[in-house]
Structures are given as C-alpha cells and as structure tokens.
XYZ file of C-alpha atoms in Angstrom:
571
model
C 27.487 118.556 152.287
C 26.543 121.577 153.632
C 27.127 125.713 153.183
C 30.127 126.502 155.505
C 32.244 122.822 153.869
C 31.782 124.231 150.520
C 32.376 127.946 151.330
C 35.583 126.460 153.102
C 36.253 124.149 149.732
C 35.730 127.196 147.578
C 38.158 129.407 150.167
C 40.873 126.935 150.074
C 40.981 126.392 146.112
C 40.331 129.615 144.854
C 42.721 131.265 147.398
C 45.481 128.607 146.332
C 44.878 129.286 143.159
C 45.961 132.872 143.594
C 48.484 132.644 145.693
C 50.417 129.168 143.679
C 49.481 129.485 140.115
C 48.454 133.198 139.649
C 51.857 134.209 140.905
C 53.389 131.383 138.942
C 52.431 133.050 135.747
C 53.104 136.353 136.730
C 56.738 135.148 137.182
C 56.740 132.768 134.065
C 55.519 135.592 131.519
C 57.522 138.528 133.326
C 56.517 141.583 135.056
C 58.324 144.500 134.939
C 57.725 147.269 138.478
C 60.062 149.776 136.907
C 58.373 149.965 133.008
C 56.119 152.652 131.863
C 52.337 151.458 131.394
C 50.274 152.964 129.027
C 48.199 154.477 131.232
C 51.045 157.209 131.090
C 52.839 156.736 128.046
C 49.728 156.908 125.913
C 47.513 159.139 128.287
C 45.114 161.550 126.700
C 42.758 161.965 129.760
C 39.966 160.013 127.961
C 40.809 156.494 128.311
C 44.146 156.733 128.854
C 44.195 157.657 133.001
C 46.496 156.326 135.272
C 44.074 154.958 138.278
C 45.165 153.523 141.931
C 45.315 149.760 142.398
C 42.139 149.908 144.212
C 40.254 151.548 141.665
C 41.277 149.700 138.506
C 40.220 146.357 140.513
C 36.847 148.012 141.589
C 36.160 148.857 138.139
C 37.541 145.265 136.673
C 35.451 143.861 139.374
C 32.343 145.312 138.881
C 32.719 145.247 134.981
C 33.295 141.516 134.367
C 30.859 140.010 137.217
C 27.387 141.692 135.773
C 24.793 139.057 136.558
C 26.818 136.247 135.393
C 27.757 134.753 138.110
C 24.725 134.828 139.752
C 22.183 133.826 137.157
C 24.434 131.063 135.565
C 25.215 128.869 138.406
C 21.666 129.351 139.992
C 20.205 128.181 136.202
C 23.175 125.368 136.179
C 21.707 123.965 139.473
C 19.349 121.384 137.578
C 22.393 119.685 137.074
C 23.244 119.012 140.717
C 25.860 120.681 143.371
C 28.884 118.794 141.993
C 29.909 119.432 138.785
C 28.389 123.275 138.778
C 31.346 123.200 141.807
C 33.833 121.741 140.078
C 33.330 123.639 136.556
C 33.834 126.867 138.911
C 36.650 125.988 141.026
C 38.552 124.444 138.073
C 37.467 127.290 135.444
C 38.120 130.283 137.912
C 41.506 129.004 138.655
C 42.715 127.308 135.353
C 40.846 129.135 132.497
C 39.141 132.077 133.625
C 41.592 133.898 135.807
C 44.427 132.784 133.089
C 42.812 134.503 130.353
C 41.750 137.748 132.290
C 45.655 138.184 132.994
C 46.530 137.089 129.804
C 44.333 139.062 128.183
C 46.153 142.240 130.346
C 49.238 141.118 130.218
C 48.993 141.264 126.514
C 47.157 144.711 126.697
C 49.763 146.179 128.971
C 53.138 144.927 126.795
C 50.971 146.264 123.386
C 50.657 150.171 124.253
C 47.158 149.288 125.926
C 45.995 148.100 122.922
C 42.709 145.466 122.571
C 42.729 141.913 121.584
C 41.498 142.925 117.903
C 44.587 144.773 117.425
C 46.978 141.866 118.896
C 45.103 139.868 116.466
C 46.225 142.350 113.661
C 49.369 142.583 114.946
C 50.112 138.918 115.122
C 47.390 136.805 112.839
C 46.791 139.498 110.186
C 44.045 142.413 109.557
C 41.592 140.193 108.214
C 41.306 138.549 111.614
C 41.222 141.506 113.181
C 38.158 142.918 111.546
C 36.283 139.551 111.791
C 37.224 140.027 115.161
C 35.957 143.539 115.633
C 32.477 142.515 113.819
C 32.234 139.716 116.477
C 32.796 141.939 119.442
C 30.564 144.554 118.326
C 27.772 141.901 117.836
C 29.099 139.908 121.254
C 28.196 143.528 123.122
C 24.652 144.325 121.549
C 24.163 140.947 123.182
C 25.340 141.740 126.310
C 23.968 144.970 126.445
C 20.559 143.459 125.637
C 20.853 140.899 128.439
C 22.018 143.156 130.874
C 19.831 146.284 130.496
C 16.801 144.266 130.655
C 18.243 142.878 133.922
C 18.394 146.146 135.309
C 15.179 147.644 133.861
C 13.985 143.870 135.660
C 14.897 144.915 138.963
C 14.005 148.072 139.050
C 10.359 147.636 137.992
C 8.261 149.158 140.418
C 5.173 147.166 139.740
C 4.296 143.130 139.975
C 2.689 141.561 137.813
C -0.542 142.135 139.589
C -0.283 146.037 139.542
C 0.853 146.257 143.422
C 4.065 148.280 144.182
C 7.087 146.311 144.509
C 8.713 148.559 147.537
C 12.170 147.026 147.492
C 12.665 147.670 143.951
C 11.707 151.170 144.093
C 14.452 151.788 147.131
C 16.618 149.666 144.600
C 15.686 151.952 141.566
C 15.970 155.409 143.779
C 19.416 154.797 145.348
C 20.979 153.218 141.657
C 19.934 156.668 140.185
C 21.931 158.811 142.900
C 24.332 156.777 142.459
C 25.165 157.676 139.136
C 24.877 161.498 140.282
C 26.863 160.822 143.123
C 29.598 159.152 140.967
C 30.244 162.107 138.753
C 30.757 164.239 141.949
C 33.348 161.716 143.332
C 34.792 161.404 139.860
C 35.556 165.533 140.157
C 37.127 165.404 143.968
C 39.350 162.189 142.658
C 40.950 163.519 139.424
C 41.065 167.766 141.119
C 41.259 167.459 145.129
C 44.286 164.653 145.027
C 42.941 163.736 148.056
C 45.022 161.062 150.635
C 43.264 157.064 149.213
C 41.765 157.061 152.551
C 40.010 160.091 152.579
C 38.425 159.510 149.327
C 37.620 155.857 150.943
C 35.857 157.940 153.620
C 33.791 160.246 151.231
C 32.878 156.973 148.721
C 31.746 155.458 151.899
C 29.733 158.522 153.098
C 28.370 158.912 149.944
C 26.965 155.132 149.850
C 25.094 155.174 152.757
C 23.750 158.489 152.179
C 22.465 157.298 149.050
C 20.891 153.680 150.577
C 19.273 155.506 152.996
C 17.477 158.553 150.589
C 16.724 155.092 148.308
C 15.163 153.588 151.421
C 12.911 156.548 152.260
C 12.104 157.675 148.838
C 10.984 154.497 146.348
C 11.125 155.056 142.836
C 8.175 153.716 140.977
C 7.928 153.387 137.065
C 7.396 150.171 134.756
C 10.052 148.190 133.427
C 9.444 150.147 129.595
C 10.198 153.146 131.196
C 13.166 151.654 132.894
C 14.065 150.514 129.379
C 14.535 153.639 127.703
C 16.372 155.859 130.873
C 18.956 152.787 131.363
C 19.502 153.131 127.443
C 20.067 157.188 128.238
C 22.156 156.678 130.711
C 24.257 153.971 128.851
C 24.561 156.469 126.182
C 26.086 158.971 128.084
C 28.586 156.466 130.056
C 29.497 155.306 126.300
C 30.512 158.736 125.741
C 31.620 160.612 128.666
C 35.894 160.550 129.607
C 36.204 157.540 132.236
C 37.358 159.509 134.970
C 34.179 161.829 134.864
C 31.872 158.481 135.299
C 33.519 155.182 134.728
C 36.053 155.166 137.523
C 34.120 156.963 140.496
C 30.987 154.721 139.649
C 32.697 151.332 139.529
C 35.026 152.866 142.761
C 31.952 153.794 144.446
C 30.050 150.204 143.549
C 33.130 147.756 144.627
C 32.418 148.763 148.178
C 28.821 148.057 147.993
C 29.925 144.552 146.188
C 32.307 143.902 148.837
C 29.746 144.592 151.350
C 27.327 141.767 149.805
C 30.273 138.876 149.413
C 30.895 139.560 152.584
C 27.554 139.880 153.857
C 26.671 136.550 152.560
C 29.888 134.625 153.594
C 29.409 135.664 157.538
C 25.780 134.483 156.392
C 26.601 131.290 155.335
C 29.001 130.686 158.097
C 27.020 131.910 160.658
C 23.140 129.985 159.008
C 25.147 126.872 157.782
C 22.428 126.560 155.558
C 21.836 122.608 154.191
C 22.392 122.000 150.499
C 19.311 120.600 149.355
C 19.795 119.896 145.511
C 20.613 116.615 144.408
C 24.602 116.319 143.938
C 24.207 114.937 140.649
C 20.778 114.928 138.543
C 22.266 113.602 135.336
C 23.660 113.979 131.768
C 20.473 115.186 130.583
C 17.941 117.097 132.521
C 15.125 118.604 130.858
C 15.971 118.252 127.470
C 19.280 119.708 128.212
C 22.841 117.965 127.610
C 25.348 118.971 130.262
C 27.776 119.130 127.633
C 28.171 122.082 126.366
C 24.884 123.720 128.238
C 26.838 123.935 131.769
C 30.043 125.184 130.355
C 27.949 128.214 128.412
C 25.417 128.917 131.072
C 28.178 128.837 133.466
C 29.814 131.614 131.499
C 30.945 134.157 134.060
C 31.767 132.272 137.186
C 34.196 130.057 135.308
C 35.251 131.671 132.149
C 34.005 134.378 130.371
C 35.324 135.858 126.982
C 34.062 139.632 127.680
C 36.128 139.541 130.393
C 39.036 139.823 128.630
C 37.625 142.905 126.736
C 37.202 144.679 129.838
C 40.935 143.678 130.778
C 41.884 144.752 127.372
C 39.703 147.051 126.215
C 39.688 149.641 130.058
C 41.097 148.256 132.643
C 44.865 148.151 130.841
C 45.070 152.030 129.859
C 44.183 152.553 133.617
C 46.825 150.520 135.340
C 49.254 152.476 136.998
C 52.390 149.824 137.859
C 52.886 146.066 135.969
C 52.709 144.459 139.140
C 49.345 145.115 139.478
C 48.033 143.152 136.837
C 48.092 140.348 138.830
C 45.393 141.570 141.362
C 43.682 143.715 139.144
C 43.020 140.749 136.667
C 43.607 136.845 137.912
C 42.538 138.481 141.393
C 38.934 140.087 140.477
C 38.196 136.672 138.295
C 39.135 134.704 141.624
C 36.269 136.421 143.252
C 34.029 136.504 140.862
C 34.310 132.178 141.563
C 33.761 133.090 145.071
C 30.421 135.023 144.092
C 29.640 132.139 141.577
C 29.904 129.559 144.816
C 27.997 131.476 146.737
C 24.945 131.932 144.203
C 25.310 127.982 144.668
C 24.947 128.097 147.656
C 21.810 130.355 147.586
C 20.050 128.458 145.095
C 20.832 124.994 147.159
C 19.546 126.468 150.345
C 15.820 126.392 149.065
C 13.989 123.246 149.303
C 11.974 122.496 146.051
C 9.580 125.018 145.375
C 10.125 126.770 148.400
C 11.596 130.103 146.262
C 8.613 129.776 144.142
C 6.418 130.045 146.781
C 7.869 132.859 148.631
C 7.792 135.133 145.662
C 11.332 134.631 144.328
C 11.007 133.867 140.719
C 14.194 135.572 138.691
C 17.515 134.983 139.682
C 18.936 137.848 141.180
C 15.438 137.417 143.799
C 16.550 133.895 144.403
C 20.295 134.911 145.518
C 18.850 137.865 147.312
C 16.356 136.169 149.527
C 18.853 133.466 150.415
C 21.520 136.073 151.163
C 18.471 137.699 153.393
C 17.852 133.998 154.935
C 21.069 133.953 156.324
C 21.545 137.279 157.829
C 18.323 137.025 159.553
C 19.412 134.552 161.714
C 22.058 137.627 163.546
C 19.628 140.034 163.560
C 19.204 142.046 160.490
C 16.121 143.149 159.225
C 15.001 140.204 156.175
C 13.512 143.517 153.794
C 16.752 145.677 154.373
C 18.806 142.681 153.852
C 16.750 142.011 150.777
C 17.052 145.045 149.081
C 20.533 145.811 150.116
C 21.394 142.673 147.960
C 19.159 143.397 145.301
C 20.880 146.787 144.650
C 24.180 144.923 144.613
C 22.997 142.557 142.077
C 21.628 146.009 139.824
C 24.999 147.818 140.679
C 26.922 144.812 139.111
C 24.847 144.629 135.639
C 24.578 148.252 135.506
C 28.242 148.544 135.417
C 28.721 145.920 132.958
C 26.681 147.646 130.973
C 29.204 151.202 131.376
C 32.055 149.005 130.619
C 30.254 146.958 127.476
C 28.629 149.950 125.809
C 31.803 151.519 125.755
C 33.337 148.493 124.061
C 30.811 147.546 121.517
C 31.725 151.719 120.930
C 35.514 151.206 120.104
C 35.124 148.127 118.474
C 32.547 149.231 115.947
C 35.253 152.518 115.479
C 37.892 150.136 115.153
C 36.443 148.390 112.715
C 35.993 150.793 110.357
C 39.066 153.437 111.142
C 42.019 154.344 108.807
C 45.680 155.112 108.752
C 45.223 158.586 107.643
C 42.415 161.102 108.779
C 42.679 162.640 104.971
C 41.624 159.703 103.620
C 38.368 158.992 105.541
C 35.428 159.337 103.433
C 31.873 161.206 104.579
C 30.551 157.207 105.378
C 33.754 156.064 107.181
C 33.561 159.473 108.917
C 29.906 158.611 110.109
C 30.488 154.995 110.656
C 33.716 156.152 113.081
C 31.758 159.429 115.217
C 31.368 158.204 118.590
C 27.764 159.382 118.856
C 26.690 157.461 116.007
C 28.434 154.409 116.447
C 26.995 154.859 120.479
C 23.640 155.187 119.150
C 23.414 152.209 116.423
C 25.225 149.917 118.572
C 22.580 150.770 121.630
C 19.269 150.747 119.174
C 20.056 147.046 118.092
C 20.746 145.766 121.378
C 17.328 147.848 122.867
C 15.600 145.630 119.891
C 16.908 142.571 121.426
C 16.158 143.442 125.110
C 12.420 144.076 124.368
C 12.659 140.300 124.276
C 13.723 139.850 127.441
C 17.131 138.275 129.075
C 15.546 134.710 129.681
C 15.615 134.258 125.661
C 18.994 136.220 124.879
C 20.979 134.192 128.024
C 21.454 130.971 125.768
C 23.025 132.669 123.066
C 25.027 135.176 124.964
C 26.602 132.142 126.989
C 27.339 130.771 123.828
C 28.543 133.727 122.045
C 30.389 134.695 125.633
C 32.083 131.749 125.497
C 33.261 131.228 122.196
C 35.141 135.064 122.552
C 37.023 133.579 124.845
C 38.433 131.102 122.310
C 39.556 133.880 120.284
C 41.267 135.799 123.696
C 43.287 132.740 124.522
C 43.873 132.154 120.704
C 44.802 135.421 120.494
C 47.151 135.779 123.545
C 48.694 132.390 123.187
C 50.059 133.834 119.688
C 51.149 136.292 121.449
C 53.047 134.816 124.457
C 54.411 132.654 121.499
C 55.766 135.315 119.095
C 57.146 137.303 121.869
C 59.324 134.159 123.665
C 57.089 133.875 126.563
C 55.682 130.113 127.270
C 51.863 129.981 126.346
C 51.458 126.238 126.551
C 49.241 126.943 129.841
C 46.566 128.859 127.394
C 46.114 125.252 125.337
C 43.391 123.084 127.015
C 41.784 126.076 127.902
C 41.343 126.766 124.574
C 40.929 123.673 122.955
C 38.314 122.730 125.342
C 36.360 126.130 125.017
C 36.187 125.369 121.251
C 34.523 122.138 121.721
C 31.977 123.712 123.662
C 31.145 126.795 122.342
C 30.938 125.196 118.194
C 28.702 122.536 119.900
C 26.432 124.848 121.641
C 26.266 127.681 119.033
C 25.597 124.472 116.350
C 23.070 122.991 118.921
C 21.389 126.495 118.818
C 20.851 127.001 115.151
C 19.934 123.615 114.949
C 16.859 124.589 117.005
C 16.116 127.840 115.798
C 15.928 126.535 112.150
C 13.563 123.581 113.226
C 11.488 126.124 114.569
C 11.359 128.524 111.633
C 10.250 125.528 108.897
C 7.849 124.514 111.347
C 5.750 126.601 113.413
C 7.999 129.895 112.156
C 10.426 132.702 114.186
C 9.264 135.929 115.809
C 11.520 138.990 115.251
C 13.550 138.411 118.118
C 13.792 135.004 117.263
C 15.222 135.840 113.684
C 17.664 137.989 115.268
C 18.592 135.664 117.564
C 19.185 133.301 114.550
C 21.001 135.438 112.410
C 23.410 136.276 114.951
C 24.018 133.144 115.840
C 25.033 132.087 112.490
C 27.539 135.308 111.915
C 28.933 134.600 115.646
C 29.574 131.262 114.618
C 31.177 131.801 111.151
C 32.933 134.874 112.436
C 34.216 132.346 114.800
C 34.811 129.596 113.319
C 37.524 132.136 110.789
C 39.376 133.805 113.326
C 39.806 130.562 115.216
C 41.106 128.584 112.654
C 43.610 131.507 111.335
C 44.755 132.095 114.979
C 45.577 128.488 115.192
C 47.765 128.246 112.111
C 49.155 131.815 113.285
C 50.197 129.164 116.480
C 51.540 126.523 114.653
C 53.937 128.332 112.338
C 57.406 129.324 112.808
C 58.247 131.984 111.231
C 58.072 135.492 112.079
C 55.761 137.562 110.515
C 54.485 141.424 110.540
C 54.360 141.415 114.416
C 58.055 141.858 114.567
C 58.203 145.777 115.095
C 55.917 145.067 118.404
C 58.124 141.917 119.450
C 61.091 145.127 119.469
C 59.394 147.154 121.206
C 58.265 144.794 123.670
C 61.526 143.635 124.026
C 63.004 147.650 124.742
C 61.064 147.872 127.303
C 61.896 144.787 129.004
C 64.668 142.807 127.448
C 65.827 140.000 129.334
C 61.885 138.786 129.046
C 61.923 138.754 124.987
C-alpha cells in the first residue's frame, strides 16, 4: 500500500458515496426547489440570513471539521492503516454524511428549528431539556478542546524559551483575519456584489493577510493566547452572523480548500510509502479498539456536533432545499477526504522520525507531512509548513465561532418560556445572551487550562454519543412525518454500543483513580461530566426509542401539517 492507492481508494468511495447514496436520500426523503426555507420565512437578520450555496458550505465546512479529523485519525494510527480506513470510508458515507443531512433536512422542514426542539416536538419536553443540558455541556467540551488547540498553535515560544517563527506568522495572519472578515462581512450583506467579485476580494484579502502574517510574527505565550481566543469567542457568540460568522468561515473555506488540495497534488505527486503496520491489534497500549477507534475517530467518520452546526446555523442560512445536499452530506464527504489524508500524513513517518524532527502535536505531524510532499515540486518546506499550520488554526478557530454560539442558544433554550410576561428576574438572567455567553465560556476556559490531550477522550465520547440522540431524533422524525428512516438504524444502534461502552469505560477509570491515588480539579470535572453526559444520555435515548417504536400520533401533529402544506405529496 502506498499514498496515491489509498488517496485513489478514498476518491473512488467517498465520491460514490455522494454521487449514489447521497442523492438516493435526497430523493427518498423529498426535496422541494420551489418551497420557502427559513432562511426567509423566519429571517430577522440575526441568524435568520439567507446565504449563497457557496457560503453556507464554507461555513458548514469549516464549522464541523475543527481539528477532528486531523487529530483523531493521526491518534487512531496505533491501531494500524486498515481499519482507521475502513471506519472512515464506511462512517463518512453511511453514518456521518447521513446524519449531517438528516440532521438539515429535519432543520429545514421544522422552521429552522434545532434538534432539541424536534425532540420536543416529537419525543416530549422532557427530552428536550435533557437534551439542551447535554448540548450545553457537549459545547463547554468542545470549546475547551478547541481553544486550547488554537492558543497551542499559536504559542510563540517552545518549550525551551526560543521563538517558534511559524507560529507567530500563524498567530499574526489568524488575527487579521478576523478583522478582515468583518470588512468582507459589510461589502457581502451592502455592496451585492456579482459571487465572483466577492471571490476576487476574499481571495485578495487572503493573501494579503498570509503575507503581513509572514513578515510580521506575533509572539505571546499560550496563557495569553488563552484569554484573547476566549475574547474573541465572546464576541463571535454574540455578534449577528453576517457581521462575522459568514465572511470568516467564507473567507477560511478557500484557505481549507487550498490545503486539501495542496496535500492531494502532494501525495500524488511524493507517493509517499505507508509505513505503519496495517493492523497492530485488538489491544494496543492498554487500549481496546472497540469503542476507543470509533470515539477517537469522532470527526472523520461521524460526529454528533455536526449535526448541531447543520441544525443549529447552517439551516436558517440555506437559501434553496436543493442545497442541502451539498451543503450537508457534501462538506461531511470531505471532511473523510481530510480524515484520509491525516492518514496518510501520519503513515508517511517512519517510527520516531516525527519525534525527532520536532513534530510532537498533531496538527505539527499533518503539517510537516503536508510540507514533505510539496517539497518535492519546489515549494519552500517553512512556507509550506506554516501555510498548513494556519489551515489547521483556521479550522478549530471556526469551530469554536460556530460551538460558542451553540452552547449560547442551547443554554437560552433551555431555560426560555412561552410568554415574555411570565419570565422571572432569574429566567431573565439565565436567558440574556451575554450572560449565558459568559458562563458557558468561563467553564469551558476551566477545562482548557487542562489542556486538549486530557479533554479529547471524553469529548470523543461525549461527541459521539450526541450523535445517538441526532439520528434518534431525526429517525422519529422521518417516521412521524411518512418519510422512510430505516437507513438512520444501524447507525444508531451501533453508535449506542460504542459511545455507553466508552463513556462507562471512562468513569470506570476516573473512579479507580479517585479511591486510589485521588482526582485533580480537572479530573473531577472531567468525572462529573462524564457521569451527567452519560445519564443525560442514557434518558433521551431510551425515550427517543420508544418515541420510534410506537404508533400512534402524538403532539407533533400540528408540525406533521405544516410540513405537509408546504410539500404535500412528500407527507
């Protein structure tokens, strides 16, 4: 085996995927060109915008990738070549991508409405604010993870005190980024400029702002990086998602689309050898590959947030039905491809050769294969380097946009009533966006002191098991609204299996630890949230199953009518 057979393998599968059983469900469920989307019959300018096909896949793109599906495979690798292959190829196509456009779908046909209010609307309001109270605990996860991902590769200093060069270029160009997004986001929603103009100025912009990165390093320490990615998260929580959301994730997807690219004409062109082992076992290290490759795997394959990105932003922006299909099975598709090619990366280096060249986390690893490659045409190995390393920061720094924003509405949600009148001084607290912004991001800057290496396990976990509840929650749907959901089963039923297991496995441990040698504080946390995720879970699960199993209609009808107004020969 070698780089260019499995890039071709990955081409072949994932492409067929798209093109045979993505379109099969698009024509099984029912799309409808000619209906009105949320995104204008609900549109209040905040989250609520109507967006070009282009831009709502930019922004799904960016959102649901993060560092997932480079950091998972690349820690999967102990494992061997084969089945981290496999798990992607057959979880992109099969589970992944069919819960990302279910999870839309769903969305779309429900006034743009989130999973937790499907689940209201369909298992009952108990589920939906278990629900809520697991995605609100799901994001300070991610959040944790992810910011300390950025702050990690934008740390200007090693760990002997020297300046870390590519990291400050990184660092410099990510921050003009974010001012160059909010002056795109103005010339996109006032100038109603031609697509390919604004292509052109996105495109200016990019390179303008590589090249000022380039000459102008950034150095501070990763607790100072800390604390401004928590600022900035805190504005892009609160901020309408034209103003930063859109332009930002616009302006990234080229830069992502640069580095796929980048590192397929490397692989093709370097054919690098695969040098892990295709298979190294059941157990490796301690670790079972049942469920630990299916959680650390968690965004390559399947990934629960995803569907609260589909659900939650990327639905109130879609301008046309028949979108959905790129916007949602498409961006999971290459978000496989990017999972393969972190393979790739990681099987390039011979055993301790990454080690030894300085390439310790993750997102190095991918980057200095990616660099490996290209060098062999021509470029520059530190340009390359840091080129990649800013994609790999632009992708978890627009999770983070996308998940802060979440964790937001979901803690709202959880707490909002019928009536404004009857909102008391605490729900009216609980509810304000700044304060829910601000407790949601103080928990999850607890957790990221920590550092990602201890959250990972739990959020792959915790990622998983969310998408349980999705496909629970969209198969009821599919169900109560005549649409065949049978597809969403082994999905589901297999995600459950692994994510109880793992999240069981992980209290297990954490409890032997505290009677014997004791916790530290992010240790307890990590604990205590694994035992809410798991009961939170384990609820919703088992009430969206017997919501599955039963026949009769119950108080989802008046959406089933609507639904079925707006498109009636699918109801």
């Amino acid at each position: 085996m070698n780089g260019i057979l499995m890039m071709i393998i990955a081409i072949v599968v994932l492409g067929g995927g798209y093109l045979v059983y993505g379109r099969w469900l698009a024509k099984t469920w029912g799309i409808d060109p000619k209906a009105p989307t949320p995104a204008y019959t609900q549109e209040d300018g905040v989250d609520y915008v109507p967006a070009d096909t282009n831009v709502v896949f930019g922004h799904q793109f960016a959102s649901i990738a993060g560092a997932g599906p480079i950091n998972g495979p690349i820690q999967a690798a102990m494992f061997g070549w084969v089945p981290v292959l496999l798990w992607i190829l057959i979880g992109g196509v099969f589970f992944g991508a069919v819960q990302d456009f279910a999870s839309m779908y769903a969305s779309v046909k429900s006034k743009g409405k989130g999973i937790g209010t499907i689940i209201e609307t369909y298992i009952g309001k108990t589920g939906k604010k278990l629900f809520l109270l697991f995605c609100w605990l799901f994001c300070i996860l991610v959040v944790a993870a992810f910011a300390d991902v950025v702050a990690g590769t934008f740390n200007g200093y090693g760990a002997d005190g020297a300046t870390i060069e590519a990291n400050g270029a990184v660092a410099t160009t990510s921050m003009l980024f974010i001012l160059e997004a909010v002056a795109l986001g103005m010339i996109l929603r006032y100038c109603k400029l031609n697509k390919w103009v604004n292509t052109a100025i996105a495109i200016a912009m990019l390179v303008a702002a590589v090249a000022i990165g380039m000459k102008f390093p950034m150095y501070l320490t990763q607790t100072t990086w800390h604390l401004i990615v928590f600022a900035y998260v805190f504005i892009a929580c609160v901020v309408p998602v034209w103003a930063l959301l859109q332009p930002r994730d616009y302006l990234n997807s080229y830069l992502l689309i640069f580095m796929i690219v980048a590192a397929i004409v490397g692989v093709f062109v370097s054919n690098p050898a695969v040098n892990l082992s295709a298979f190294a076992g059941f157990s490796v290290n301690g670790q079972m590959l049942f469920p630990i490759l299916f959680v650390t795997i968690a965004c390559g394959a399947v990934s629960g947030f995803h569907s609260l990105v589909s659900s939650g932003t990327a639905s109130k922006q879609i301008k046309n039905e028949k979108d959905m299909l790129p916007v949602s099975y498409g961006a999971m598709i290459m978000e496989s491809m990017l999972a393969v090619i972190a393979l790739i990366c990681v099987a390039s280096f011979a055993d301790g050769e990454a080690a030894s060249a300085g390439l310790v986390t993750q997102p190095q690893i991918f980057a200095g294969a990616i660099a490996n490659f290209l060098v062999s045409i021509g470029l520059p190995w530190n340009l390359t380097f840091t080129l990649i390393n800013l994609a790999v920061s632009a992708f978890a720094l627009t999770s983070l946009d996308s998940v802060a924003r979440i964790g937001r509405l979901s803690f709202q949600e959880l707490f909002e009533t019928e009536e404004e009148k009857e909102k008391s001084p605490v729900v009216k607290l609980l509810t304000n966006t700044y304060f829910s912004t601000a407790l949601t991001l103080f928990l999850a800057f607890l957790l990221a002191r920590i550092g990602y290496a201890e959250i990972w396990p739990l959020f792959g976990s915790a990622n998983q098991l969310l998408s349980v509840l999705a496909l629970v929650a969209c198969a009821v749907f599919l169900k109560k609204t005549k649409r065949k959901s049978k597809m969403l089963y082994i999905p589901m039923f297999f995600m459950m299996a692994v994510t109880f297991t793992a999240l069981s496995m992980t209290i297990y441990s954490l409890s032997s630890q505290l009677f014997t040698t004791g916790l530290s504080t992010g240790m307890s946390l990590q604990l205590l949230f694994a035992v809410l995720l798991l009961a939170l879970g384990l609820v919703v699960a088992v009430q969206g199953v017997q919501a599955l199993r039963g026949k009769d209609m119950d108080s989802g009808d008046s959406l089933i009518v609507e639904d079925a107004k707006l498109n009636p020969e699918e109801a």
